Amino acid sequence: MTMNTELTAATEVSAVEPRKSRKNNPEKTRENILQEAIVEFVQQGLSGARVDAIAERIHTSKRMIYYYFGSKEQLYVEVLEKLYGEIRSTENRLHLAELAPVDAIRRLVEFTFDHHDRNVDFVRIVSIENIHNAEFVKRSDAIKAMNNTILDSLSEILRRGAEEGVFRAGLDALDVHLLISSFCFYRVSNRHTFGEIFQIDLPDEGIKQRHREMICESVLRYLQA
């Protein structure tokens, strides 16, 4: 068979073989939509966010977004679930049960501080949801369930600490969680107003590390017997 004949035969075979279509990846599509939705909700809030703008960012159609999420409000709920899920799932990988109680609290505080500092979008979305009086958190059983895990973990740490005599007895896990979250959340949510009023650069690395240590020590002093 000559070279020309071989090329002709190969062309004929390729012409009759069906072209392989690109496989759809629904999970990747959903994730892309969620990532761009976070940007849109953070920048515009729930009321100002536009599904059209999200679609434009990922070069898809508004119909595709509605296909996956049903409505803008449901997309917003799933953004909340994603962001809460990320912090809770990472907490579960801290192996707090394997640490001594004081070390476990210190690791949890440092993680919470760093997570809030590095994930400003989480802080902003939570602030937006508070403007809406937690209306959309109320719609999600998943958010309530996943947030119970941190209380279970804290309860166990506090119990061990009381038994070992390093923490006082009768501490409530929800109170401790509120204390840690308040310290770490406020310095991010109010960094611009606080920084301008008191002329302090909260994102400065030196100031940030000082506050990180201060929060750890403050929480531990509250817990200690």
PDB file of C-alpha atoms in Angstrom:
ATOM      1  CA  MET A   1       0.000   0.000   0.000  1.00  0.00           C
ATOM      2  CA  THR A   2       1.430   3.408  -0.953  1.00  0.00           C
ATOM      3  CA  MET A   3       1.667   6.361   1.450  1.00  0.00           C
ATOM      4  CA  ASN A   4      -1.202   8.180  -0.310  1.00  0.00           C
ATOM      5  CA  THR A   5      -3.388   5.080  -0.059  1.00  0.00           C
ATOM      6  CA  GLU A   6      -2.640   4.759   3.667  1.00  0.00           C
ATOM      7  CA  LEU A   7      -3.537   8.418   4.287  1.00  0.00           C
ATOM      8  CA  THR A   8      -6.744   8.037   2.354  1.00  0.00           C
ATOM      9  CA  ALA A   9      -7.729   4.954   4.346  1.00  0.00           C
ATOM     10  CA  ALA A  10      -6.984   6.683   7.633  1.00  0.00           C
ATOM     11  CA  THR A  11      -9.094   9.677   6.606  1.00  0.00           C
ATOM     12  CA  GLU A  12     -12.004   7.425   5.686  1.00  0.00           C
ATOM     13  CA  VAL A  13     -11.838   5.612   9.026  1.00  0.00           C
ATOM     14  CA  SER A  14     -11.783   8.857  10.979  1.00  0.00           C
ATOM     15  CA  ALA A  15     -14.725  10.136   8.972  1.00  0.00           C
ATOM     16  CA  VAL A  16     -16.929   7.220   9.919  1.00  0.00           C
ATOM     17  CA  GLU A  17     -15.828   6.992  13.578  1.00  0.00           C
ATOM     18  CA  PRO A  18     -17.988   9.117  15.900  1.00  0.00           C
ATOM     19  CA  ARG A  19     -16.152  12.050  17.441  1.00  0.00           C
ATOM     20  CA  LYS A  20     -15.755  11.703  21.196  1.00  0.00           C
ATOM     21  CA  SER A  21     -17.787  14.348  22.940  1.00  0.00           C
ATOM     22  CA  ARG A  22     -16.342  16.280  25.857  1.00  0.00           C
ATOM     23  CA  LYS A  23     -17.598  14.802  29.093  1.00  0.00           C
ATOM     24  CA  ASN A  24     -19.740  16.971  31.307  1.00  0.00           C
ATOM     25  CA  ASN A  25     -18.579  17.401  34.860  1.00  0.00           C
ATOM     26  CA  PRO A  26     -21.584  18.515  36.930  1.00  0.00           C
ATOM     27  CA  GLU A  27     -19.618  18.779  40.185  1.00  0.00           C
ATOM     28  CA  LYS A  28     -16.987  21.024  38.599  1.00  0.00           C
ATOM     29  CA  THR A  29     -19.705  23.163  37.024  1.00  0.00           C
ATOM     30  CA  ARG A  30     -21.484  23.555  40.362  1.00  0.00           C
ATOM     31  CA  GLU A  31     -18.215  24.434  42.069  1.00  0.00           C
ATOM     32  CA  ASN A  32     -17.376  27.068  39.452  1.00  0.00           C
ATOM     33  CA  ILE A  33     -20.805  28.631  39.861  1.00  0.00           C
ATOM     34  CA  LEU A  34     -20.480  28.667  43.651  1.00  0.00           C
ATOM     35  CA  GLN A  35     -17.039  30.287  43.529  1.00  0.00           C
ATOM     36  CA  GLU A  36     -18.240  33.099  41.295  1.00  0.00           C
ATOM     37  CA  ALA A  37     -21.443  33.455  43.306  1.00  0.00           C
ATOM     38  CA  ILE A  38     -19.331  34.106  46.421  1.00  0.00           C
ATOM     39  CA  VAL A  39     -17.614  36.982  44.620  1.00  0.00           C
ATOM     40  CA  GLU A  40     -20.925  38.433  43.442  1.00  0.00           C
ATOM     41  CA  PHE A  41     -22.673  38.174  46.822  1.00  0.00           C
ATOM     42  CA  VAL A  42     -19.687  39.635  48.663  1.00  0.00           C
ATOM     43  CA  GLN A  43     -19.460  42.587  46.288  1.00  0.00           C
ATOM     44  CA  GLN A  44     -23.166  43.279  45.794  1.00  0.00           C
ATOM     45  CA  GLY A  45     -24.962  41.701  48.758  1.00  0.00           C
ATOM     46  CA  LEU A  46     -27.918  39.404  48.305  1.00  0.00           C
ATOM     47  CA  SER A  47     -30.288  42.091  47.029  1.00  0.00           C
ATOM     48  CA  GLY A  48     -27.854  43.599  44.539  1.00  0.00           C
ATOM     49  CA  ALA A  49     -26.361  40.349  43.245  1.00  0.00           C
ATOM     50  CA  ARG A  50     -27.318  39.398  39.678  1.00  0.00           C
ATOM     51  CA  VAL A  51     -27.409  35.874  38.296  1.00  0.00           C
ATOM     52  CA  ASP A  52     -26.559  37.365  34.881  1.00  0.00           C
ATOM     53  CA  ALA A  53     -23.280  38.700  36.275  1.00  0.00           C
ATOM     54  CA  ILE A  54     -22.367  35.306  37.716  1.00  0.00           C
ATOM     55  CA  ALA A  55     -23.147  33.655  34.376  1.00  0.00           C
ATOM     56  CA  GLU A  56     -20.966  36.153  32.517  1.00  0.00           C
ATOM     57  CA  ARG A  57     -17.990  35.449  34.768  1.00  0.00           C
ATOM     58  CA  ILE A  58     -17.950  31.738  33.998  1.00  0.00           C
ATOM     59  CA  HIS A  59     -19.127  32.068  30.384  1.00  0.00           C
ATOM     60  CA  THR A  60     -22.339  30.143  30.902  1.00  0.00           C
ATOM     61  CA  SER A  61     -26.036  30.939  30.738  1.00  0.00           C
ATOM     62  CA  LYS A  62     -28.414  32.061  33.437  1.00  0.00           C
ATOM     63  CA  ARG A  63     -30.536  29.041  32.519  1.00  0.00           C
ATOM     64  CA  MET A  64     -27.635  26.733  33.446  1.00  0.00           C
ATOM     65  CA  ILE A  65     -27.340  28.330  36.894  1.00  0.00           C
ATOM     66  CA  TYR A  66     -31.079  27.946  37.478  1.00  0.00           C
ATOM     67  CA  TYR A  67     -30.809  24.340  36.315  1.00  0.00           C
ATOM     68  CA  TYR A  68     -28.309  23.586  39.089  1.00  0.00           C
ATOM     69  CA  PHE A  69     -29.656  25.816  41.865  1.00  0.00           C
ATOM     70  CA  GLY A  70     -33.254  26.699  41.066  1.00  0.00           C
ATOM     71  CA  SER A  71     -33.132  30.339  42.160  1.00  0.00           C
ATOM     72  CA  LYS A  72     -30.791  33.106  43.274  1.00  0.00           C
ATOM     73  CA  GLU A  73     -31.918  32.581  46.857  1.00  0.00           C
ATOM     74  CA  GLN A  74     -31.120  28.852  46.781  1.00  0.00           C
ATOM     75  CA  LEU A  75     -27.722  29.633  45.260  1.00  0.00           C
ATOM     76  CA  TYR A  76     -27.097  32.005  48.169  1.00  0.00           C
ATOM     77  CA  VAL A  77     -28.107  29.297  50.679  1.00  0.00           C
ATOM     78  CA  GLU A  78     -25.640  26.899  49.097  1.00  0.00           C
ATOM     79  CA  VAL A  79     -22.913  29.548  49.240  1.00  0.00           C
ATOM     80  CA  LEU A  80     -23.565  29.800  52.986  1.00  0.00           C
ATOM     81  CA  GLU A  81     -23.418  26.018  53.306  1.00  0.00           C
ATOM     82  CA  LYS A  82     -20.155  25.894  51.379  1.00  0.00           C
ATOM     83  CA  LEU A  83     -18.433  28.559  53.480  1.00  0.00           C
ATOM     84  CA  TYR A  84     -19.604  27.184  56.814  1.00  0.00           C
ATOM     85  CA  GLY A  85     -18.746  23.697  55.630  1.00  0.00           C
ATOM     86  CA  GLU A  86     -15.164  24.686  54.808  1.00  0.00           C
ATOM     87  CA  ILE A  87     -14.366  25.991  58.281  1.00  0.00           C
ATOM     88  CA  ARG A  88     -16.088  23.101  60.038  1.00  0.00           C
ATOM     89  CA  SER A  89     -14.472  20.405  57.881  1.00  0.00           C
ATOM     90  CA  THR A  90     -11.029  21.926  58.433  1.00  0.00           C
ATOM     91  CA  GLU A  91     -11.634  22.025  62.177  1.00  0.00           C
ATOM     92  CA  ASN A  92     -12.342  18.315  62.043  1.00  0.00           C
ATOM     93  CA  ARG A  93      -8.841  17.776  60.647  1.00  0.00           C
ATOM     94  CA  LEU A  94      -7.082  19.565  63.502  1.00  0.00           C
ATOM     95  CA  HIS A  95      -6.974  16.343  65.580  1.00  0.00           C
ATOM     96  CA  LEU A  96      -7.923  18.264  68.712  1.00  0.00           C
ATOM     97  CA  ALA A  97      -8.831  15.086  70.597  1.00  0.00           C
ATOM     98  CA  GLU A  98      -5.209  13.964  70.338  1.00  0.00           C
ATOM     99  CA  LEU A  99      -3.868  17.105  72.050  1.00  0.00           C
ATOM    100  CA  ALA A 100      -3.691  18.063  75.707  1.00  0.00           C
ATOM    101  CA  PRO A 101      -6.614  20.396  76.578  1.00  0.00           C
ATOM    102  CA  VAL A 102      -4.547  23.607  76.717  1.00  0.00           C
ATOM    103  CA  ASP A 103      -2.804  22.768  73.430  1.00  0.00           C
ATOM    104  CA  ALA A 104      -6.143  21.877  71.819  1.00  0.00           C
ATOM    105  CA  ILE A 105      -7.658  25.245  72.757  1.00  0.00           C
ATOM    106  CA  ARG A 106      -4.594  27.089  71.545  1.00  0.00           C
ATOM    107  CA  ARG A 107      -4.676  25.259  68.200  1.00  0.00           C
ATOM    108  CA  LEU A 108      -8.403  25.947  67.795  1.00  0.00           C
ATOM    109  CA  VAL A 109      -8.000  29.660  68.560  1.00  0.00           C
ATOM    110  CA  GLU A 110      -5.046  30.003  66.206  1.00  0.00           C
ATOM    111  CA  PHE A 111      -6.901  28.177  63.453  1.00  0.00           C
ATOM    112  CA  THR A 112     -10.030  30.322  63.894  1.00  0.00           C
ATOM    113  CA  PHE A 113      -7.941  33.501  63.876  1.00  0.00           C
ATOM    114  CA  ASP A 114      -6.060  32.483  60.733  1.00  0.00           C
ATOM    115  CA  HIS A 115      -9.154  31.229  58.918  1.00  0.00           C
ATOM    116  CA  HIS A 116     -11.048  34.480  59.460  1.00  0.00           C
ATOM    117  CA  ASP A 117      -8.007  36.556  58.555  1.00  0.00           C
ATOM    118  CA  ARG A 118      -7.420  34.648  55.306  1.00  0.00           C
ATOM    119  CA  ASN A 119     -11.070  34.216  54.334  1.00  0.00           C
ATOM    120  CA  VAL A 120     -12.517  37.707  54.389  1.00  0.00           C
ATOM    121  CA  ASP A 121     -15.315  36.553  52.077  1.00  0.00           C
ATOM    122  CA  PHE A 122     -16.586  34.234  54.822  1.00  0.00           C
ATOM    123  CA  VAL A 123     -16.749  37.132  57.277  1.00  0.00           C
ATOM    124  CA  ARG A 124     -18.523  39.364  54.763  1.00  0.00           C
ATOM    125  CA  ILE A 125     -21.089  36.739  53.796  1.00  0.00           C
ATOM    126  CA  VAL A 126     -21.880  36.077  57.466  1.00  0.00           C
ATOM    127  CA  SER A 127     -22.254  39.831  57.986  1.00  0.00           C
ATOM    128  CA  ILE A 128     -24.625  40.007  55.016  1.00  0.00           C
ATOM    129  CA  GLU A 129     -26.668  37.123  56.392  1.00  0.00           C
ATOM    130  CA  ASN A 130     -26.979  38.938  59.718  1.00  0.00           C
ATOM    131  CA  ILE A 131     -28.422  41.923  57.866  1.00  0.00           C
ATOM    132  CA  HIS A 132     -31.105  39.494  56.691  1.00  0.00           C
ATOM    133  CA  ASN A 133     -31.680  38.270  60.270  1.00  0.00           C
ATOM    134  CA  ALA A 134     -30.366  34.783  59.415  1.00  0.00           C
ATOM    135  CA  GLU A 135     -33.390  34.253  57.159  1.00  0.00           C
ATOM    136  CA  PHE A 136     -31.476  31.926  54.852  1.00  0.00           C
ATOM    137  CA  VAL A 137     -29.555  30.088  57.552  1.00  0.00           C
ATOM    138  CA  LYS A 138     -32.994  29.137  58.888  1.00  0.00           C
ATOM    139  CA  ARG A 139     -33.668  27.361  55.600  1.00  0.00           C
ATOM    140  CA  SER A 140     -30.625  25.109  55.916  1.00  0.00           C
ATOM    141  CA  ASP A 141     -30.656  22.109  58.213  1.00  0.00           C
ATOM    142  CA  ALA A 142     -27.148  21.327  56.946  1.00  0.00           C
ATOM    143  CA  ILE A 143     -25.662  24.505  58.434  1.00  0.00           C
ATOM    144  CA  LYS A 144     -27.111  23.785  61.862  1.00  0.00           C
ATOM    145  CA  ALA A 145     -25.950  20.169  61.770  1.00  0.00           C
ATOM    146  CA  MET A 146     -22.392  20.924  60.654  1.00  0.00           C
ATOM    147  CA  ASN A 147     -21.960  23.641  63.280  1.00  0.00           C
ATOM    148  CA  ASN A 148     -22.875  21.254  66.081  1.00  0.00           C
ATOM    149  CA  THR A 149     -19.596  19.432  65.465  1.00  0.00           C
ATOM    150  CA  ILE A 150     -17.500  22.258  66.910  1.00  0.00           C
ATOM    151  CA  LEU A 151     -19.624  22.283  70.081  1.00  0.00           C
ATOM    152  CA  ASP A 152     -19.165  18.529  70.482  1.00  0.00           C
ATOM    153  CA  SER A 153     -15.409  18.910  70.065  1.00  0.00           C
ATOM    154  CA  LEU A 154     -15.206  21.823  72.488  1.00  0.00           C
ATOM    155  CA  SER A 155     -17.318  20.025  75.081  1.00  0.00           C
ATOM    156  CA  GLU A 156     -14.904  17.117  75.046  1.00  0.00           C
ATOM    157  CA  ILE A 157     -11.861  19.393  75.402  1.00  0.00           C
ATOM    158  CA  LEU A 158     -13.459  21.269  78.299  1.00  0.00           C
ATOM    159  CA  ARG A 159     -14.412  18.013  80.009  1.00  0.00           C
ATOM    160  CA  ARG A 160     -10.872  16.682  79.753  1.00  0.00           C
ATOM    161  CA  GLY A 161      -9.460  19.984  80.946  1.00  0.00           C
ATOM    162  CA  ALA A 162     -11.711  20.017  84.019  1.00  0.00           C
ATOM    163  CA  GLU A 163     -10.797  16.424  84.867  1.00  0.00           C
ATOM    164  CA  GLU A 164      -7.096  17.277  84.641  1.00  0.00           C
ATOM    165  CA  GLY A 165      -7.551  20.403  86.750  1.00  0.00           C
ATOM    166  CA  VAL A 166      -6.347  22.849  84.088  1.00  0.00           C
ATOM    167  CA  PHE A 167      -9.815  24.261  83.285  1.00  0.00           C
ATOM    168  CA  ARG A 168     -12.512  25.177  85.725  1.00  0.00           C
ATOM    169  CA  ALA A 169     -15.614  23.031  85.880  1.00  0.00           C
ATOM    170  CA  GLY A 170     -18.997  24.063  84.518  1.00  0.00           C
ATOM    171  CA  LEU A 171     -17.794  25.802  81.350  1.00  0.00           C
ATOM    172  CA  ASP A 172     -20.300  25.858  78.500  1.00  0.00           C
ATOM    173  CA  ALA A 173     -19.012  24.961  75.034  1.00  0.00           C
ATOM    174  CA  LEU A 174     -21.324  27.453  73.329  1.00  0.00           C
ATOM    175  CA  ASP A 175     -20.029  30.291  75.537  1.00  0.00           C
ATOM    176  CA  VAL A 176     -16.436  29.391  74.688  1.00  0.00           C
ATOM    177  CA  HIS A 177     -17.219  29.142  70.984  1.00  0.00           C
ATOM    178  CA  LEU A 178     -18.867  32.576  71.118  1.00  0.00           C
ATOM    179  CA  LEU A 179     -15.851  34.034  72.896  1.00  0.00           C
ATOM    180  CA  ILE A 180     -13.367  32.680  70.346  1.00  0.00           C
ATOM    181  CA  SER A 181     -15.522  33.648  67.348  1.00  0.00           C
ATOM    182  CA  SER A 182     -16.154  37.152  68.685  1.00  0.00           C
ATOM    183  CA  PHE A 183     -12.467  37.965  69.068  1.00  0.00           C
ATOM    184  CA  CYS A 184     -11.509  36.570  65.671  1.00  0.00           C
ATOM    185  CA  PHE A 185     -14.530  37.813  63.708  1.00  0.00           C
ATOM    186  CA  TYR A 186     -14.600  41.413  64.937  1.00  0.00           C
ATOM    187  CA  ARG A 187     -11.072  42.340  63.927  1.00  0.00           C
ATOM    188  CA  VAL A 188     -11.853  41.281  60.336  1.00  0.00           C
ATOM    189  CA  SER A 189     -15.453  42.504  60.024  1.00  0.00           C
ATOM    190  CA  ASN A 190     -14.575  45.924  61.493  1.00  0.00           C
ATOM    191  CA  ARG A 191     -10.993  46.252  60.305  1.00  0.00           C
ATOM    192  CA  HIS A 192     -11.684  49.290  58.114  1.00  0.00           C
ATOM    193  CA  THR A 193     -13.717  51.366  60.575  1.00  0.00           C
ATOM    194  CA  PHE A 194     -11.629  50.319  63.600  1.00  0.00           C
ATOM    195  CA  GLY A 195      -8.430  50.918  61.686  1.00  0.00           C
ATOM    196  CA  GLU A 196      -9.456  54.368  60.490  1.00  0.00           C
ATOM    197  CA  ILE A 197     -10.866  55.565  63.818  1.00  0.00           C
ATOM    198  CA  PHE A 198      -7.839  54.442  65.829  1.00  0.00           C
ATOM    199  CA  GLN A 199      -5.272  54.767  63.026  1.00  0.00           C
ATOM    200  CA  ILE A 200      -4.084  51.176  63.293  1.00  0.00           C
ATOM    201  CA  ASP A 201      -3.180  48.868  60.418  1.00  0.00           C
ATOM    202  CA  LEU A 202      -4.856  45.625  61.506  1.00  0.00           C
ATOM    203  CA  PRO A 203      -3.558  43.601  58.500  1.00  0.00           C
ATOM    204  CA  ASP A 204       0.043  44.478  59.483  1.00  0.00           C
ATOM    205  CA  GLU A 205       1.865  41.195  60.183  1.00  0.00           C
ATOM    206  CA  GLY A 206       3.384  42.349  63.454  1.00  0.00           C
ATOM    207  CA  ILE A 207       0.062  43.626  64.805  1.00  0.00           C
ATOM    208  CA  LYS A 208      -1.707  40.519  63.571  1.00  0.00           C
ATOM    209  CA  GLN A 209       0.678  38.163  65.382  1.00  0.00           C
ATOM    210  CA  ARG A 210       0.396  40.201  68.569  1.00  0.00           C
ATOM    211  CA  HIS A 211      -3.403  40.001  68.444  1.00  0.00           C
ATOM    212  CA  ARG A 212      -3.286  36.276  67.665  1.00  0.00           C
ATOM    213  CA  GLU A 213      -1.273  35.599  70.802  1.00  0.00           C
ATOM    214  CA  MET A 214      -3.355  38.009  72.879  1.00  0.00           C
ATOM    215  CA  ILE A 215      -6.573  36.210  71.911  1.00  0.00           C
ATOM    216  CA  CYS A 216      -5.079  32.803  72.763  1.00  0.00           C
ATOM    217  CA  GLU A 217      -3.994  34.007  76.190  1.00  0.00           C
ATOM    218  CA  SER A 218      -7.310  35.745  76.873  1.00  0.00           C
ATOM    219  CA  VAL A 219      -9.331  32.617  76.078  1.00  0.00           C
ATOM    220  CA  LEU A 220      -7.043  30.400  78.160  1.00  0.00           C
ATOM    221  CA  ARG A 221      -7.243  32.779  81.143  1.00  0.00           C
ATOM    222  CA  TYR A 222     -11.037  32.598  80.942  1.00  0.00           C
ATOM    223  CA  LEU A 223     -10.911  28.789  80.980  1.00  0.00           C
ATOM    224  CA  GLN A 224      -8.315  28.208  83.618  1.00  0.00           C
ATOM    225  CA  ALA A 225      -9.216  26.975  87.080  1.00  0.00           C
TER     226      ALA A 225
END
